[in-house]
C-alpha positions as a LaTeX table, in Angstrom:
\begin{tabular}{lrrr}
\hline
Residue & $x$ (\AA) & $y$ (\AA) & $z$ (\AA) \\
\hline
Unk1 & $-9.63$ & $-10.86$ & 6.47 \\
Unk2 & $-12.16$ & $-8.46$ & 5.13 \\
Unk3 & $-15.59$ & $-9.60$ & 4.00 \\
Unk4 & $-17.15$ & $-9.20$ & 0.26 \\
Unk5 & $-18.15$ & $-5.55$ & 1.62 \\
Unk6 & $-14.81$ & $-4.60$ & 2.31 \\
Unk7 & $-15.38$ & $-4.36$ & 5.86 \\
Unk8 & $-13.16$ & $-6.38$ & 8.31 \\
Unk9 & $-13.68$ & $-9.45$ & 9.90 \\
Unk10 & $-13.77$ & $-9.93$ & 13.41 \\
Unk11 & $-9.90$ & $-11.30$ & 13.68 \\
Unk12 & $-8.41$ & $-8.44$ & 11.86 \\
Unk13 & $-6.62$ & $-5.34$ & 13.86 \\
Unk14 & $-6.64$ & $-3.07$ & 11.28 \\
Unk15 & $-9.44$ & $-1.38$ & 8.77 \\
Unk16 & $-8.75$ & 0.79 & 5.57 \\
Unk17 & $-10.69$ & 3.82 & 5.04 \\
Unk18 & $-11.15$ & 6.32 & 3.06 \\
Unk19 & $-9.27$ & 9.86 & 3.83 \\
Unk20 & $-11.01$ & 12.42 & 5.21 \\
Unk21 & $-10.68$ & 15.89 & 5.53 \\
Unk22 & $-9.94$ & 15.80 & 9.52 \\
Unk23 & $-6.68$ & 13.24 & 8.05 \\
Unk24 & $-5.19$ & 15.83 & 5.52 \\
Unk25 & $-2.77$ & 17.38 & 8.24 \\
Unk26 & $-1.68$ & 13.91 & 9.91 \\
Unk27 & $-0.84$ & 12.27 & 6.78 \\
Unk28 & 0.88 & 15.40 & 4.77 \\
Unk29 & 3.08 & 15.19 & 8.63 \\
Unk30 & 3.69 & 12.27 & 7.94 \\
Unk31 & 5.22 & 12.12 & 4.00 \\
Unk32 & 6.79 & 15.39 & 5.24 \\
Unk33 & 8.98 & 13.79 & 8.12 \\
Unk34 & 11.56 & 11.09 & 6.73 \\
Unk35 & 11.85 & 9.17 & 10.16 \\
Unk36 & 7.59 & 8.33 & 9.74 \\
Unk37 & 8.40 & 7.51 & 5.77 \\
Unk38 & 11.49 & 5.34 & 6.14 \\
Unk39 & 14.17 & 4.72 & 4.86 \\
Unk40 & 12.97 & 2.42 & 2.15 \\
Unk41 & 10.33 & 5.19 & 1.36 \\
Unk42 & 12.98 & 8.05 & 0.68 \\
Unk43 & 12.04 & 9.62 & $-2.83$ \\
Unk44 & 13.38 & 12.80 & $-2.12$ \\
Unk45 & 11.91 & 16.23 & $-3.39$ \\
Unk46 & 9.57 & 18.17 & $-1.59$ \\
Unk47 & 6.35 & 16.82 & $-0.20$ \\
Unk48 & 3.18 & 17.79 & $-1.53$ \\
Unk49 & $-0.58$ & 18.40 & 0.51 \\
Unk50 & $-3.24$ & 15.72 & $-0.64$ \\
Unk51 & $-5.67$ & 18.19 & 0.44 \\
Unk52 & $-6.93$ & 19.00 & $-3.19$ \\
Unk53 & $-7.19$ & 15.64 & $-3.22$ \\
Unk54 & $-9.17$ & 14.78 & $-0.80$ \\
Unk55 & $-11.80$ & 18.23 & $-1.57$ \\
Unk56 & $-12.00$ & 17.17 & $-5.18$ \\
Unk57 & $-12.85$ & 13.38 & $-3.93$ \\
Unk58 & $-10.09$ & 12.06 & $-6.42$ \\
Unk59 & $-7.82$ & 9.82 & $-3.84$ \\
Unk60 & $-9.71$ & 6.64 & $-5.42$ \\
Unk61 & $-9.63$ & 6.71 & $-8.72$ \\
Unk62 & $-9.36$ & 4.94 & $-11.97$ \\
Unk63 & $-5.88$ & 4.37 & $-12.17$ \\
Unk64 & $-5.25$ & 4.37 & $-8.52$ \\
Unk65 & $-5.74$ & 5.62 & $-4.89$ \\
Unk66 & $-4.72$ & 5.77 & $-1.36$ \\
Unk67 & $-6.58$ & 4.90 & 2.36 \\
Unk68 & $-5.47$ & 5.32 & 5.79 \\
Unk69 & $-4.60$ & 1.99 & 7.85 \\
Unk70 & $-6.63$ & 2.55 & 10.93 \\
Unk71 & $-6.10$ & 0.34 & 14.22 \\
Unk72 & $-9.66$ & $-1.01$ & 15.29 \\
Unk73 & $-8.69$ & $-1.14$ & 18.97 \\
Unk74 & $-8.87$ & 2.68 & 19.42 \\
Unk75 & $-9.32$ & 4.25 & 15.70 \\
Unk76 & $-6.09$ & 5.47 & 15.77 \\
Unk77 & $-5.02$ & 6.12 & 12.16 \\
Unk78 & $-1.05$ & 4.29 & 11.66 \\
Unk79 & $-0.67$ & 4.55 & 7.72 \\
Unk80 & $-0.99$ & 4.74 & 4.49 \\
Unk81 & $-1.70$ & 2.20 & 1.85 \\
Unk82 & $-1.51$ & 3.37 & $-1.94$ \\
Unk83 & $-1.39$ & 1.48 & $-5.36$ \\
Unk84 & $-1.38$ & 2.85 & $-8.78$ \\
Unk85 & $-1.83$ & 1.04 & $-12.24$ \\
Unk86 & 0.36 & $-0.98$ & $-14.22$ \\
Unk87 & $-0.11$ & $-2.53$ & $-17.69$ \\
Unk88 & 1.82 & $-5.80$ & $-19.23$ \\
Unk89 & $-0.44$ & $-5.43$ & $-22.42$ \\
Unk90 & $-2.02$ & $-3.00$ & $-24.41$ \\
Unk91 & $-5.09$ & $-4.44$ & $-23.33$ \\
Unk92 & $-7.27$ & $-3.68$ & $-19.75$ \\
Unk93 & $-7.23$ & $-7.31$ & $-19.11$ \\
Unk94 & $-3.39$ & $-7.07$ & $-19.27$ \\
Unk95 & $-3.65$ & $-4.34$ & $-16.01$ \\
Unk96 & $-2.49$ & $-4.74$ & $-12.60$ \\
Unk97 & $-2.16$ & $-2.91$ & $-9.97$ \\
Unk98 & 0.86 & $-2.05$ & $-7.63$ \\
Unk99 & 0.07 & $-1.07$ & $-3.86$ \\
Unk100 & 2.84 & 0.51 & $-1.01$ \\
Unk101 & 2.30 & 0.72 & 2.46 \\
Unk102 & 4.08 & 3.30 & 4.97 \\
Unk103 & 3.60 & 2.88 & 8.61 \\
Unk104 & 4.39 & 4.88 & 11.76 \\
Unk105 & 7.56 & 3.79 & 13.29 \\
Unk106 & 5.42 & 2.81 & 16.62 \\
Unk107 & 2.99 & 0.74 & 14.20 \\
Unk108 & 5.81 & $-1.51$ & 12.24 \\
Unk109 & 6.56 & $-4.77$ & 13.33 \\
Unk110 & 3.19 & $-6.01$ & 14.94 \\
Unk111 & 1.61 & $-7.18$ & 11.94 \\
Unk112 & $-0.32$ & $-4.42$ & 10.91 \\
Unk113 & 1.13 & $-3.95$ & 7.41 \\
Unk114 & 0.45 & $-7.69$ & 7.06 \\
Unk115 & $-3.38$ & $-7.39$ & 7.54 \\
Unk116 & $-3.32$ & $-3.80$ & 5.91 \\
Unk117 & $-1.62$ & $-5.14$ & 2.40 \\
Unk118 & $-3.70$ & $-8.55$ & 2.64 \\
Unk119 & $-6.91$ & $-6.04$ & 2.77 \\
Unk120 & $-5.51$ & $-3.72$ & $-0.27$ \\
Unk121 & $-5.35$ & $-6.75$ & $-1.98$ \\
Unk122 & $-8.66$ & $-7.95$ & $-1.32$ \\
Unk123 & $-10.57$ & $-4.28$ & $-1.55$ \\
Unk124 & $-8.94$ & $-4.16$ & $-5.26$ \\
Unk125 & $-10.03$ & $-7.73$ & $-6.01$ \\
Unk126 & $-13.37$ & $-7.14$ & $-4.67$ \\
Unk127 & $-13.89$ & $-3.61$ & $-6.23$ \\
Unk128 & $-11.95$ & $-4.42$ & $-9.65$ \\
Unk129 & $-11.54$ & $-7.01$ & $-12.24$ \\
Unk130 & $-7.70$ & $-7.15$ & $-12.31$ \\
Unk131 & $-6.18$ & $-10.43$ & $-11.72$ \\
Unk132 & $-2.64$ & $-9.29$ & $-10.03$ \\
Unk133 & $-2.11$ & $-7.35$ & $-7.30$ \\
Unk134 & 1.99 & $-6.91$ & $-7.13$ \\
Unk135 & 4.07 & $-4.98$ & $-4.23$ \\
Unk136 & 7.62 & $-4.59$ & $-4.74$ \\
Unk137 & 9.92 & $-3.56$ & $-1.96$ \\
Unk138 & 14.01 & $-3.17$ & $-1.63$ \\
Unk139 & 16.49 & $-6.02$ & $-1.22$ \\
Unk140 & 17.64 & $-5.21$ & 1.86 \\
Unk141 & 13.93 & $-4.47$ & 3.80 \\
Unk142 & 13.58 & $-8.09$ & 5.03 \\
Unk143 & 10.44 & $-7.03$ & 7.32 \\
Unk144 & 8.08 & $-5.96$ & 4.36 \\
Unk145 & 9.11 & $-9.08$ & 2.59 \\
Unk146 & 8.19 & $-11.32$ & 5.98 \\
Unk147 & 5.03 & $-8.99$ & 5.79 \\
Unk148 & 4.46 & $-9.85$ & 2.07 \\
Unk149 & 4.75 & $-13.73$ & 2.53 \\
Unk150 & 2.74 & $-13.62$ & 5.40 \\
Unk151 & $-0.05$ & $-11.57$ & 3.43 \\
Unk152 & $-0.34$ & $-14.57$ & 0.81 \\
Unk153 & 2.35 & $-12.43$ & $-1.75$ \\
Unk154 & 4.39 & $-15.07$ & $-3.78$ \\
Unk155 & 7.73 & $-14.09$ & $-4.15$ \\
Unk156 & 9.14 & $-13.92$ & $-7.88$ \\
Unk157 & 12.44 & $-12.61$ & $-8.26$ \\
Unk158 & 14.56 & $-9.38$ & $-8.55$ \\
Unk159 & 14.15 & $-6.53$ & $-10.80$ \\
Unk160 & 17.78 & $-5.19$ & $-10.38$ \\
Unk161 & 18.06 & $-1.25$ & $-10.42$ \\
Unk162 & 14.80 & $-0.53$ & $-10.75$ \\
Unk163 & 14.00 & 1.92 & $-8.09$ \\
Unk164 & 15.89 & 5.30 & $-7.59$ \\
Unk165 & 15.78 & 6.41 & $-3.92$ \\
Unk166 & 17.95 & 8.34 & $-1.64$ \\
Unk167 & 20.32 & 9.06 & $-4.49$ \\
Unk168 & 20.93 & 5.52 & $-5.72$ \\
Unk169 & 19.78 & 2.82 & $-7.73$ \\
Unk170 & 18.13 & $-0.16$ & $-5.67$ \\
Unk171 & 17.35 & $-3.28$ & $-6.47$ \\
Unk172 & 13.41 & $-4.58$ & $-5.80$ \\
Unk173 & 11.84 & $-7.64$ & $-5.11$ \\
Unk174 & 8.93 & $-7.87$ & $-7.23$ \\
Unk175 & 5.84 & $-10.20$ & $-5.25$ \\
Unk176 & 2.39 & $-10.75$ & $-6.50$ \\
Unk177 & $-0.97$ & $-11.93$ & $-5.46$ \\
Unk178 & $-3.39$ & $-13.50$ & $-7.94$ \\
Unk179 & $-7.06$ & $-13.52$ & $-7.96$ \\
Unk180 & $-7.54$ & $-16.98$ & $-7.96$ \\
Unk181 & $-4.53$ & $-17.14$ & $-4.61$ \\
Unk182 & $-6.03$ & $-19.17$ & $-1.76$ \\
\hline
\end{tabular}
């Protein structure tokens, strides 16, 4: 679990950080090859550079941002976490935010997303005064919604034909975490 700083505790495998320059080329590798997306992470088009990005210092921002899932046992960078802003209210007390995760094939199914999305969750609790943090993920990825419950998400149903990917509409499960969630 990370601390009020941010920072992780002693328990935890994984860190986020912020993007650096030296990560530009590793991470545009890695939305550029479809085997290191996924297939639940398919969007098709071409793949862009975050490298203006990360020069102009904009990958945190006010409506949304992206870090690099780091392993602490040797620093080796495995992923991405992102989220981006959603409103149920014209108001800013009616925002939430949304966060995705993409690991490296190698990195997926050893509990790293769990800790990563549990942190995301935490850093935008800590660092903002939104109350839910949601992830939603396709019907049919039953690892990421293992991950989910394990990260303290709470299940709460289906939005059906929500997400276009890889030339169809999919159907999500929509979880959330709440700042006052144990």
């Amino acid at each position: 679990m990370t601390n009020r700083e941010g920072h992780p505790d002693a328990a935890d495998r994984v860190r986020l950080r912020e993007i650096t320059l030296d990560d530009v080329d590793l991470v545009d590798a890695w939305q550029a090859d479809p085997v290191a997306t996924g297939e639940f992470n398919d969007f098709g088009g071409e793949s862009r550079t975050i490298r203006p990005g990360v020069e102009e210092g904009r990958m945190l921002h006010e409506n949304g941002g992206m870090l690099i899932v780091e392993r602490l046992e040797d620093g080796e960078p495995i992923g991405t976490v992102g989220w981006h802003r959603v409103h149920y209210g014209p108001n800013d007390l009616s925002r939430a935010w949304n966060i995705g995760i993409s690991l490296v094939p190698e990195a997926r199914g050893h509990g790293y997303g769990v800790e990563a999305q549990r942190q995301a969750a935490d850093y935008l609790f800590t660092t903002t005064d939104a109350n839910r943090v949601e992830a939603s993920t396709d019907i049919e990825n039953l690892p990421e919604q293992r991950a989910l419950d394990k990260a303290g998400f709470v299940r709460e149903g289906i939005n059906r034909g929500a997400q276009w990917r890889a030339g169809a509409h999919h159907d999500l499960v929509v979880y959330s975490r709440l700042r006052g969630d144990a």
